């Protein structure tokens, strides 16, 4: 039986960042901020609802007590995002095939609303539904909404084993959502399997 909808995570599932996060760190290293401090601030900024450049800049300012030209940093960051975010080659062919078969495509991703939306827009990936969620249970809520709209089974593909485990832990059965773990060589979740 074909799935009624296929839901994809975005980062490290459909897309990747060329060169990793070094470009973000370099924005500050060029301004004489130690790379380790920038990394520390980056990790802290992710905890406050998902990474965005504004949070990172505020963390760096707080820890260094330095002044920056915020507009210049935002511009450099946007230029880095434009050059760095790309789809995995097979993402394009898979999405094209699903579109031909008229299987609805959802992107279910967690993070800062504006940053996630910007990355998705830059890739020009085709989709029918977009859920940019916050919190541990955001993806489960989105999957339930997709089931209400499209029925079951939904195929959910993610690179984070914890997000896949949460689907089962929160009462969504294998008949409702089929979970698939995708492991990318350059992914963030190489430390375990769902």
Coordinates of C-alpha atoms in Angstrom, one line a residue:
X1 CA 0.0 0.0 0.0
X2 CA 1.3 3.5 -0.9
X3 CA 1.6 6.0 1.9
X4 CA -1.1 8.7 1.9
X5 CA 1.6 11.3 2.5
X6 CA 5.4 11.4 2.9
X7 CA 6.7 13.6 5.7
X8 CA 10.4 14.6 5.6
X9 CA 12.6 16.3 8.1
X10 CA 14.6 19.0 6.4
X11 CA 18.1 19.4 7.9
X12 CA 20.4 16.4 7.2
X13 CA 17.4 14.6 5.6
X14 CA 16.6 16.6 2.5
X15 CA 19.3 19.2 2.7
X16 CA 22.8 19.8 4.0
X17 CA 25.1 22.8 4.7
X18 CA 28.2 22.8 2.5
X19 CA 31.2 23.1 4.6
X20 CA 29.3 22.6 7.8
X21 CA 28.9 25.4 10.3
X22 CA 32.4 26.9 9.7
X23 CA 30.9 29.8 7.7
X24 CA 28.8 30.9 10.7
X25 CA 31.8 30.8 13.0
X26 CA 34.0 32.6 10.6
X27 CA 31.7 35.7 10.6
X28 CA 32.8 36.2 14.2
X29 CA 36.3 34.8 14.0
X30 CA 37.0 37.6 11.4
X31 CA 36.1 40.0 14.2
X32 CA 38.7 38.5 16.6
X33 CA 36.2 36.4 18.6
X34 CA 37.8 33.0 19.5
X35 CA 36.2 30.1 17.5
X36 CA 35.6 28.1 20.7
X37 CA 33.6 30.9 22.2
X38 CA 31.5 31.2 19.0
X39 CA 30.9 27.5 19.1
X40 CA 29.8 27.7 22.8
X41 CA 27.5 30.6 21.9
X42 CA 26.1 28.7 19.0
X43 CA 25.2 25.7 21.1
X44 CA 23.5 28.0 23.7
X45 CA 21.6 29.8 21.0
X46 CA 20.1 26.5 19.7
X47 CA 18.6 25.8 23.1
X48 CA 16.4 29.0 23.1
X49 CA 14.0 27.7 20.4
X50 CA 16.3 26.8 17.6
X51 CA 19.3 28.6 16.1
X52 CA 19.0 32.0 14.5
X53 CA 21.7 34.6 13.8
X54 CA 20.1 37.2 16.1
X55 CA 20.3 34.8 19.1
X56 CA 23.9 34.0 18.3
X57 CA 24.9 37.6 17.9
X58 CA 23.2 38.5 21.3
X59 CA 25.1 35.6 23.0
X60 CA 28.4 36.7 21.5
X61 CA 27.8 40.3 22.6
X62 CA 26.9 39.3 26.1
X63 CA 30.0 37.1 26.5
X64 CA 32.5 39.5 24.8
X65 CA 30.9 42.9 25.7
X66 CA 31.9 44.0 22.2
X67 CA 29.9 46.2 19.8
X68 CA 29.2 44.9 16.3
X69 CA 27.5 46.3 13.2
X70 CA 24.4 44.1 13.4
X71 CA 23.3 44.8 9.9
X72 CA 26.7 43.8 8.5
X73 CA 26.6 40.5 10.4
X74 CA 23.1 39.8 9.2
X75 CA 24.1 40.5 5.6
X76 CA 27.2 38.2 5.9
X77 CA 25.1 35.5 7.4
X78 CA 22.4 35.7 4.7
X79 CA 25.1 35.5 2.0
X80 CA 26.6 32.4 3.7
X81 CA 23.1 30.8 3.9
X82 CA 22.6 31.5 0.1
X83 CA 25.9 29.8 -0.7
X84 CA 25.8 27.0 1.7
X85 CA 22.3 25.4 1.9
X86 CA 21.8 22.7 -0.8
X87 CA 19.6 19.7 -1.3
X88 CA 21.1 16.2 -1.4
X89 CA 21.1 15.2 -5.1
X90 CA 18.7 12.3 -4.5
X91 CA 16.2 14.6 -2.7
X92 CA 15.4 16.4 -6.0
X93 CA 14.8 13.1 -7.9
X94 CA 12.7 11.6 -5.1
X95 CA 10.5 14.7 -4.7
X96 CA 10.0 14.8 -8.5
X97 CA 8.9 11.2 -8.5
X98 CA 6.5 11.7 -5.6
X99 CA 5.0 14.7 -7.4
X100 CA 4.5 12.6 -10.6
X101 CA 2.7 10.0 -8.5
X102 CA 0.7 12.7 -6.8
X103 CA 1.7 11.7 -3.3
X104 CA 1.5 14.7 -0.9
X105 CA 4.8 15.9 0.5
X106 CA 5.2 17.5 3.9
X107 CA 8.3 19.0 5.4
X108 CA 8.2 18.6 9.2
X109 CA 11.2 20.4 10.7
X110 CA 12.1 21.8 14.1
X111 CA 13.8 25.1 14.6
X112 CA 13.6 28.9 14.4
X113 CA 10.6 29.8 12.1
X114 CA 12.4 32.4 10.1
X115 CA 15.7 30.6 9.6
X116 CA 14.0 27.3 8.7
X117 CA 11.7 29.0 6.2
X118 CA 14.6 30.9 4.6
X119 CA 16.6 27.7 4.1
X120 CA 13.6 25.9 2.6
X121 CA 12.8 28.8 0.3
X122 CA 16.4 29.0 -0.9
X123 CA 16.4 25.3 -2.0
X124 CA 13.1 25.8 -4.0
X125 CA 12.1 22.3 -2.9
X126 CA 8.5 21.4 -3.8
X127 CA 6.1 20.5 -1.0
X128 CA 2.4 20.5 -0.1
X129 CA 2.6 21.1 3.6
X130 CA 5.1 22.8 5.8
X131 CA 5.4 22.4 9.5
X132 CA 8.1 24.3 11.3
X133 CA 7.7 23.2 14.9
X134 CA 9.2 23.9 18.3
X135 CA 9.6 21.6 21.3
X136 CA 10.1 17.8 21.6
X137 CA 6.5 16.9 20.6
X138 CA 6.1 19.4 17.7
X139 CA 6.7 16.8 15.1
X140 CA 4.3 14.3 16.6
X141 CA 1.6 17.0 16.6
X142 CA 2.3 17.8 13.0
X143 CA 2.1 14.1 12.0
X144 CA -1.3 13.8 13.8
X145 CA -2.5 16.8 11.7
X146 CA -1.2 15.2 8.6
X147 CA -3.1 12.0 9.5
X148 CA -6.3 14.0 9.9
X149 CA -5.9 15.6 6.5
X150 CA -4.5 12.6 4.5
X151 CA -5.3 9.5 6.4
X152 CA -2.9 6.7 7.1
X153 CA -0.3 5.4 6.7
X154 CA 2.1 8.3 6.5
X155 CA 5.8 7.7 5.9
X156 CA 8.0 9.9 8.1
X157 CA 11.7 10.2 7.2
X158 CA 14.1 11.8 9.7
X159 CA 17.8 11.7 10.6
X160 CA 17.2 12.0 14.3
X161 CA 16.5 8.7 16.0
X162 CA 15.0 10.4 19.0
X163 CA 12.3 12.1 16.9
X164 CA 11.4 8.7 15.4
X165 CA 11.2 7.1 18.8
X166 CA 8.9 9.9 20.1
X167 CA 6.4 9.0 17.5
X168 CA 5.9 5.6 19.1
X169 CA 6.3 6.8 22.7
X170 CA 3.4 9.2 22.1
X171 CA 0.9 6.7 20.9
X172 CA 1.2 6.8 17.1
X173 CA 1.2 3.3 15.8
X174 CA 3.1 1.7 12.9
X175 CA -0.2 1.4 11.0
X176 CA -0.6 5.2 11.3
X177 CA 3.0 6.4 10.7
X178 CA 5.8 4.3 9.2
X179 CA 9.1 5.7 10.5
X180 CA 12.4 5.6 8.5
X181 CA 15.8 6.6 9.9
X182 CA 18.1 8.2 7.3
X183 CA 21.8 8.2 8.1
X184 CA 23.8 10.8 6.2
X185 CA 27.6 10.8 6.2
X186 CA 27.6 14.5 7.1
X187 CA 24.6 14.3 9.5
X188 CA 24.3 15.3 13.1
X189 CA 22.9 12.1 14.6
X190 CA 25.5 9.4 13.9
X191 CA 25.6 8.3 17.5
X192 CA 22.7 5.8 17.6
X193 CA 19.9 4.0 15.9
X194 CA 16.2 4.3 16.5

